[in-house]
Amino acid sequence: MSPAETQSQLPYNKENFVSGQEVRWCPGCGDYAILATAQRMLAKFDIPRSNYVFVSGIGCSSRFPYYMNTYGFHTIHGRAPTIATGLKCVNPDLVVWVITGDGDGLSIGGNHLVHCMRRNIDLNILLVNNQIYGLTKGQYSPTSEMGKITKSTPMGSIDYPINALCIAIASEATFIARTLDTDPMHMSYVMERAMKHKGVSFVEIYQNCIIFNDKAFGPVTGRETREDRMVYLEDGKPLVFGKRKEKAVRLKGLQPEVVELSAVKDPSELMIHHEKDSTPHYAYLLTQMTYPEMPVPFGVFRAIGRPTYDEMMENQIRDSVKKRGKGTVKDLIYGAETWTVT
Amino acid sequence: MAAVKQKAIVSSITVRFAGDSGDGMQLTGDQFADTTAVMGNDFSTLPDFPAEIRAPAGTLPGVSSFQIQFSNSIIYTPGDTADVLITMNPAALKVNLNTIKKGGLIIVNENTFNEMGLRRANWQANPLTDQTLKDFQVLKVPLSDLTKNALKDHPLKLTEVERCKNFFALGMMFWLYDRELEHTVDWIQKKFAKRPEMVAANITALKAGYNYADIAELLATQYHVEKTGLEPGTYRKIMGNEAAAIGFVTAATLAGKTLFYGSYPITPASSILEGLAHYKHFGVKTFQAEDEIAAIGAAIGASFGGALGMTGTSGPGMCLKAEALNLAIMAELPLVVIDVQRAGPSTGMPTKTEQADLLQALFGRNGESPVAIVAPKTPSDCFDMALEAVRIAVKYMTPVIYLSEGYLATAAEPWKLPDLDKLPKIEISHPKAGAGAFFPYQRDPGTLARPWAIPGTPGLEHRIGGLSKADLTGNVSYDPENNQKMVNLRAEKIRRIAKDIPDLAVRGPESGKLLVLGWGGTYGAIYQAVTDLTAEGKKISHAHLNYLNPFPGNIERVLKSFETILIPELNMGHLALVLRGKFSGVKIIGLNKVEGHPFKVAEVVKKIRELL
């Protein structure tokens, strides 16, 4: 419960989005940065605080709604997309966020995630991926690398990991992006884009679990290496990276490869980022760019327009009322074949 | 000209149509029921069909049947055994031989009793020529040939001609029971409006059947059932699931709420989803979810969003919904969960009826998780209990389980339509921001319901969830005393509903030797059994529960007014177990059956006689 303040006036600042419940993440958890970024980002908009709802499942990141001074629903394991779906269907004016993790969203709730993305319900999904089960104290997750040694896999995991963005692309999500907890500016940019996108937005956030999987993304996102191992996507521009922006990506057949920019004579050889490709092939190809062979892409992989489930649902109701007239209880009960007994 | 036939007046008749899944027996039965309704008789129907859509033609698993009882007086069941059985093939005869009363009339389609037909139905010998049917009157009719002959001038394909034979059979039944053809003729004209050749053929087949029966020598008597003395009013034929759908839309309209129905197709609940999907002009939002969990999850989300969230399923789906249902209990949101029970366990017998989900509804969740439960007792009562389920859910901010049954879902009866002015009001108020802080778990002192604050309302931002809740604020709390308090409050909230529902009414003496206590869809069979025995002078009483949690406030007093309580239920003793645990010193005897069919009146009568 927020303090005495019940409704602050616009414009907002970050503090207006702080619920006042004690935050119970481990010191150093990447979730703090995600929370603060979300609070700061929302304060930039003129949307009343009461129009936001954060819905989550189970896991460390799913405690998120308790800390937001908005409406929130901390639900059950894996099911947040279903609850958010019903909410958005009956209340399309709300801005609905789903906070989930790699276990919640890709394991126990994988089915719901797939279906809510293919329906293109206007939800903003943040999947906080730390490649580990944190709240249950350190078992491997569906995104953990093969051979991961954890309490439940003392000889190493024998599961091939799942790639969150591949699932999003296969499910035809209309907005797909990746960001990371250590880059608040980028995170804010991606969250803002996700919120503004009409239709389902799926954002994977690389997050560090300091207790059970510290520095899992270190080789890619670490301070010393990130410029050589990460590539930020910019629409309409080539995928340039490196400390001196000296490298780019080129397609060789169906395989992307790294080239030295100085060796490129014809710039049209370079792969140019297109968010709005009508087919998902290119975005899928980006998801296959993984460490150590390739730089790992961050940014908006895909952003396309498509009617949303919630608006089509409204349209059918409007059309039905137009065609048949607004239903009345009398029609409902007496509107069939009846007979009279006198 | 045939000799003038006799016309006998009888009080009540049970007809059973049986054939292959593709023979149109449900449609034929429906038409017979519709005409019976229009002719002013009370009736009750029992469709009985396999889970397989089209099992191999002519085989035993593919047999589909439809039974109807109609009468000149009020009736309560589709009839224990049939007076007349119409069988379209040898398999239908084999499956249904135990459904016809001794001395009853069996009409068979003689054309199908050939070597192949008999083999497919596993008859070792032809039952028409040996002693198998010696206890019955048998009328062998070459239905297929007669239909072909009647339609020889019609421009239809042979397969289409063959499909008209159900109307020939229906025509025969219309003559035998002195029914008018008019209603079915109208129906055929509407149904096949785009295919005039089908209209002509089906009407010809119907009339040919009627005329054939008129001149067939074996049918010496035509039976007539006088109109029933039904209460004055407007009626329509209604099936349970249809009544439920109408009831829930009515409730939503009366409450001024959007009805949101999340569901995953499952027999025998699917027709509620399909029915509601046609009510979009009432603002109804139906959501066919990816699974049972998503269906209830979306419904909970809708309720959180201020709509009337509902989900519907059958037993296997209830298992999957349990965790989410507990979330709704913890979050204290209104929600209606329909469980159209079917024979279990596991996948069980999907199209057969049962009442064995009661204990699951009461207790099938982790932790202390009381939930309100209502159960309709007849197809038309599915409407009334729908209004009740919604009323309780929104007034007490609680999930309500609506326990229907496969039998009620598809059974039909005349429904006396309610007076629109007398429908209950369903009042809902949502809080608005006040001067002070908002407490999402501040309860109404009377009902103990918490406020239903809708996201989007300025100033009422709050968080709810499945973690233990602090009193008033709803914040996460692991405080031991608070947890005890919240568990107690949620239990007390459900208990208080008892003051808000009708007392358990007793039909017959208020006290005495024997009370027959039922719940849900066993109502008809128990009612009839008690009525028949009372007419013999037996002193017995009947009470029927529509509310399973909480029970009506006077239940203990009622139970303790009788020496013995007989509880017939289509399970192995669920209600009996609960009542024995709750009320010590009450002598409870069960009559239990899980054969997939409703009780027969005779089964209940027999048990009562044993106890007297």
JSON list of C-alpha atoms in Angstrom, two decimals, chain A residues 37-145:
[
{"chain": "A", "resi": 37, "resn": "THR", "atom": "CA", "xyz": [14.17, 1.49, -15.24]},
{"chain": "A", "resi": 38, "resn": "ALA", "atom": "CA", "xyz": [10.50, 0.59, -15.57]},
{"chain": "A", "resi": 39, "resn": "GLN", "atom": "CA", "xyz": [9.54, 3.14, -12.90]},
{"chain": "A", "resi": 40, "resn": "ARG", "atom": "CA", "xyz": [11.62, 5.84, -14.55]},
{"chain": "A", "resi": 41, "resn": "MET", "atom": "CA", "xyz": [10.37, 5.01, -18.02]},
{"chain": "A", "resi": 42, "resn": "LEU", "atom": "CA", "xyz": [6.68, 5.09, -17.06]},
{"chain": "A", "resi": 43, "resn": "ALA", "atom": "CA", "xyz": [7.14, 8.47, -15.37]},
{"chain": "A", "resi": 44, "resn": "LYS", "atom": "CA", "xyz": [7.90, 9.93, -18.78]},
{"chain": "A", "resi": 45, "resn": "PHE", "atom": "CA", "xyz": [4.33, 9.31, -19.97]},
{"chain": "A", "resi": 46, "resn": "ASP", "atom": "CA", "xyz": [1.10, 11.14, -19.30]},
{"chain": "A", "resi": 47, "resn": "ILE", "atom": "CA", "xyz": [-0.79, 7.91, -18.78]},
{"chain": "A", "resi": 48, "resn": "PRO", "atom": "CA", "xyz": [-2.50, 7.84, -15.36]},
{"chain": "A", "resi": 49, "resn": "ARG", "atom": "CA", "xyz": [-0.78, 5.45, -12.99]},
{"chain": "A", "resi": 50, "resn": "SER", "atom": "CA", "xyz": [-4.10, 3.74, -12.41]},
{"chain": "A", "resi": 51, "resn": "ASN", "atom": "CA", "xyz": [-4.15, 2.59, -16.03]},
{"chain": "A", "resi": 52, "resn": "TYR", "atom": "CA", "xyz": [-1.15, 0.30, -15.63]},
{"chain": "A", "resi": 53, "resn": "VAL", "atom": "CA", "xyz": [-1.42, -3.26, -14.48]},
{"chain": "A", "resi": 54, "resn": "PHE", "atom": "CA", "xyz": [1.56, -5.50, -13.84]},
{"chain": "A", "resi": 55, "resn": "VAL", "atom": "CA", "xyz": [0.76, -9.19, -13.92]},
{"chain": "A", "resi": 56, "resn": "SER", "atom": "CA", "xyz": [3.30, -11.83, -12.99]},
{"chain": "A", "resi": 57, "resn": "GLY", "atom": "CA", "xyz": [3.67, -15.53, -12.33]},
{"chain": "A", "resi": 58, "resn": "ILE", "atom": "CA", "xyz": [6.02, -17.16, -9.85]},
{"chain": "A", "resi": 59, "resn": "GLY", "atom": "CA", "xyz": [9.74, -16.66, -9.45]},
{"chain": "A", "resi": 60, "resn": "CYS", "atom": "CA", "xyz": [12.08, -13.94, -8.26]},
{"chain": "A", "resi": 61, "resn": "SER", "atom": "CA", "xyz": [11.18, -11.48, -11.01]},
{"chain": "A", "resi": 62, "resn": "SER", "atom": "CA", "xyz": [7.48, -12.18, -10.53]},
{"chain": "A", "resi": 63, "resn": "ARG", "atom": "CA", "xyz": [7.54, -10.23, -7.26]},
{"chain": "A", "resi": 64, "resn": "PHE", "atom": "CA", "xyz": [7.80, -7.17, -9.49]},
{"chain": "A", "resi": 65, "resn": "PRO", "atom": "CA", "xyz": [4.11, -6.07, -9.27]},
{"chain": "A", "resi": 66, "resn": "TYR", "atom": "CA", "xyz": [4.32, -5.67, -5.49]},
{"chain": "A", "resi": 67, "resn": "TYR", "atom": "CA", "xyz": [6.89, -2.96, -5.94]},
{"chain": "A", "resi": 68, "resn": "MET", "atom": "CA", "xyz": [5.03, -0.93, -8.55]},
{"chain": "A", "resi": 69, "resn": "ASN", "atom": "CA", "xyz": [2.60, 1.70, -7.37]},
{"chain": "A", "resi": 70, "resn": "THR", "atom": "CA", "xyz": [0.10, 0.67, -10.02]},
{"chain": "A", "resi": 71, "resn": "TYR", "atom": "CA", "xyz": [-2.45, -2.10, -10.17]},
{"chain": "A", "resi": 72, "resn": "GLY", "atom": "CA", "xyz": [-0.79, -5.48, -9.89]},
{"chain": "A", "resi": 73, "resn": "PHE", "atom": "CA", "xyz": [-1.53, -9.18, -9.76]},
{"chain": "A", "resi": 74, "resn": "HIS", "atom": "CA", "xyz": [1.04, -11.69, -8.60]},
{"chain": "A", "resi": 75, "resn": "THR", "atom": "CA", "xyz": [-0.57, -14.88, -9.90]},
{"chain": "A", "resi": 76, "resn": "ILE", "atom": "CA", "xyz": [0.52, -18.52, -10.15]},
{"chain": "A", "resi": 77, "resn": "HIS", "atom": "CA", "xyz": [3.38, -20.29, -11.82]},
{"chain": "A", "resi": 78, "resn": "GLY", "atom": "CA", "xyz": [3.45, -19.78, -15.57]},
{"chain": "A", "resi": 79, "resn": "ARG", "atom": "CA", "xyz": [-0.09, -18.43, -15.89]},
{"chain": "A", "resi": 80, "resn": "ALA", "atom": "CA", "xyz": [0.44, -14.68, -15.96]},
{"chain": "A", "resi": 81, "resn": "PRO", "atom": "CA", "xyz": [-0.20, -14.47, -19.73]},
{"chain": "A", "resi": 82, "resn": "THR", "atom": "CA", "xyz": [-3.62, -16.07, -19.26]},
{"chain": "A", "resi": 83, "resn": "ILE", "atom": "CA", "xyz": [-4.69, -13.66, -16.52]},
{"chain": "A", "resi": 84, "resn": "ALA", "atom": "CA", "xyz": [-3.35, -10.72, -18.50]},
{"chain": "A", "resi": 85, "resn": "THR", "atom": "CA", "xyz": [-5.29, -11.96, -21.53]},
{"chain": "A", "resi": 86, "resn": "GLY", "atom": "CA", "xyz": [-8.61, -11.98, -19.73]},
{"chain": "A", "resi": 87, "resn": "LEU", "atom": "CA", "xyz": [-7.87, -8.60, -18.18]},
{"chain": "A", "resi": 88, "resn": "LYS", "atom": "CA", "xyz": [-6.97, -6.96, -21.48]},
{"chain": "A", "resi": 89, "resn": "CYS", "atom": "CA", "xyz": [-10.00, -8.50, -23.22]},
{"chain": "A", "resi": 90, "resn": "VAL", "atom": "CA", "xyz": [-12.46, -6.92, -20.80]},
{"chain": "A", "resi": 91, "resn": "ASN", "atom": "CA", "xyz": [-10.56, -3.72, -20.19]},
{"chain": "A", "resi": 92, "resn": "PRO", "atom": "CA", "xyz": [-8.70, -2.80, -23.41]},
{"chain": "A", "resi": 93, "resn": "ASP", "atom": "CA", "xyz": [-7.86, 0.71, -22.21]},
{"chain": "A", "resi": 94, "resn": "LEU", "atom": "CA", "xyz": [-5.43, -0.61, -19.63]},
{"chain": "A", "resi": 95, "resn": "VAL", "atom": "CA", "xyz": [-1.71, -0.86, -20.31]},
{"chain": "A", "resi": 96, "resn": "VAL", "atom": "CA", "xyz": [-0.97, -4.42, -19.25]},
{"chain": "A", "resi": 97, "resn": "TRP", "atom": "CA", "xyz": [2.51, -5.70, -18.50]},
{"chain": "A", "resi": 98, "resn": "VAL", "atom": "CA", "xyz": [3.46, -9.30, -17.95]},
{"chain": "A", "resi": 99, "resn": "ILE", "atom": "CA", "xyz": [6.57, -9.98, -15.92]},
{"chain": "A", "resi": 100, "resn": "THR", "atom": "CA", "xyz": [7.92, -13.48, -16.23]},
{"chain": "A", "resi": 101, "resn": "GLY", "atom": "CA", "xyz": [11.18, -15.40, -16.07]},
{"chain": "A", "resi": 102, "resn": "ASP", "atom": "CA", "xyz": [12.90, -18.19, -17.95]},
{"chain": "A", "resi": 103, "resn": "GLY", "atom": "CA", "xyz": [11.35, -20.87, -15.76]},
{"chain": "A", "resi": 104, "resn": "ASP", "atom": "CA", "xyz": [7.95, -19.25, -15.41]},
{"chain": "A", "resi": 105, "resn": "GLY", "atom": "CA", "xyz": [7.57, -18.25, -19.04]},
{"chain": "A", "resi": 106, "resn": "LEU", "atom": "CA", "xyz": [9.47, -20.89, -20.94]},
{"chain": "A", "resi": 107, "resn": "SER", "atom": "CA", "xyz": [9.01, -23.98, -18.80]},
{"chain": "A", "resi": 108, "resn": "ILE", "atom": "CA", "xyz": [5.83, -24.27, -16.75]},
{"chain": "A", "resi": 109, "resn": "GLY", "atom": "CA", "xyz": [4.07, -21.52, -18.70]},
{"chain": "A", "resi": 110, "resn": "GLY", "atom": "CA", "xyz": [5.53, -22.15, -22.14]},
{"chain": "A", "resi": 111, "resn": "ASN", "atom": "CA", "xyz": [2.19, -23.06, -23.62]},
{"chain": "A", "resi": 112, "resn": "HIS", "atom": "CA", "xyz": [0.52, -19.84, -22.52]},
{"chain": "A", "resi": 113, "resn": "LEU", "atom": "CA", "xyz": [3.37, -17.69, -23.71]},
{"chain": "A", "resi": 114, "resn": "VAL", "atom": "CA", "xyz": [3.18, -19.21, -27.18]},
{"chain": "A", "resi": 115, "resn": "HIS", "atom": "CA", "xyz": [-0.57, -18.78, -27.44]},
{"chain": "A", "resi": 116, "resn": "CYS", "atom": "CA", "xyz": [-0.73, -15.28, -26.10]},
{"chain": "A", "resi": 117, "resn": "MET", "atom": "CA", "xyz": [1.92, -14.23, -28.61]},
{"chain": "A", "resi": 118, "resn": "ARG", "atom": "CA", "xyz": [0.23, -15.88, -31.59]},
{"chain": "A", "resi": 119, "resn": "ARG", "atom": "CA", "xyz": [-3.06, -14.20, -30.67]},
{"chain": "A", "resi": 120, "resn": "ASN", "atom": "CA", "xyz": [-1.34, -10.83, -30.71]},
{"chain": "A", "resi": 121, "resn": "ILE", "atom": "CA", "xyz": [-3.02, -9.59, -27.56]},
{"chain": "A", "resi": 122, "resn": "ASP", "atom": "CA", "xyz": [-1.86, -6.07, -26.77]},
{"chain": "A", "resi": 123, "resn": "LEU", "atom": "CA", "xyz": [0.34, -7.01, -23.81]},
{"chain": "A", "resi": 124, "resn": "ASN", "atom": "CA", "xyz": [3.90, -6.04, -22.96]},
{"chain": "A", "resi": 125, "resn": "ILE", "atom": "CA", "xyz": [5.82, -9.10, -21.85]},
{"chain": "A", "resi": 126, "resn": "LEU", "atom": "CA", "xyz": [9.15, -8.77, -20.08]},
{"chain": "A", "resi": 127, "resn": "LEU", "atom": "CA", "xyz": [10.90, -12.13, -19.82]},
{"chain": "A", "resi": 128, "resn": "VAL", "atom": "CA", "xyz": [13.68, -11.82, -17.29]},
{"chain": "A", "resi": 129, "resn": "ASN", "atom": "CA", "xyz": [16.20, -14.46, -18.30]},
{"chain": "A", "resi": 130, "resn": "ASN", "atom": "CA", "xyz": [18.94, -15.43, -15.89]},
{"chain": "A", "resi": 131, "resn": "GLN", "atom": "CA", "xyz": [19.33, -19.01, -17.06]},
{"chain": "A", "resi": 132, "resn": "ILE", "atom": "CA", "xyz": [18.69, -20.42, -13.59]},
{"chain": "A", "resi": 133, "resn": "TYR", "atom": "CA", "xyz": [15.94, -21.15, -11.08]},
{"chain": "A", "resi": 134, "resn": "GLY", "atom": "CA", "xyz": [16.59, -18.59, -8.38]},
{"chain": "A", "resi": 135, "resn": "LEU", "atom": "CA", "xyz": [13.57, -18.73, -6.06]},
{"chain": "A", "resi": 136, "resn": "THR", "atom": "CA", "xyz": [13.84, -22.50, -5.71]},
{"chain": "A", "resi": 137, "resn": "LYS", "atom": "CA", "xyz": [17.53, -22.02, -4.96]},
{"chain": "A", "resi": 138, "resn": "GLY", "atom": "CA", "xyz": [19.55, -22.93, -7.95]},
{"chain": "A", "resi": 139, "resn": "GLN", "atom": "CA", "xyz": [18.30, -25.64, -10.27]},
{"chain": "A", "resi": 140, "resn": "TYR", "atom": "CA", "xyz": [18.99, -25.38, -14.00]},
{"chain": "A", "resi": 141, "resn": "SER", "atom": "CA", "xyz": [16.37, -23.71, -16.18]},
{"chain": "A", "resi": 142, "resn": "PRO", "atom": "CA", "xyz": [15.23, -24.31, -19.76]},
{"chain": "A", "resi": 143, "resn": "THR", "atom": "CA", "xyz": [17.61, -21.60, -20.92]},
{"chain": "A", "resi": 144, "resn": "SER", "atom": "CA", "xyz": [20.63, -22.97, -19.02]},
{"chain": "A", "resi": 145, "resn": "GLU", "atom": "CA", "xyz": [23.47, -24.07, -21.22]}
]
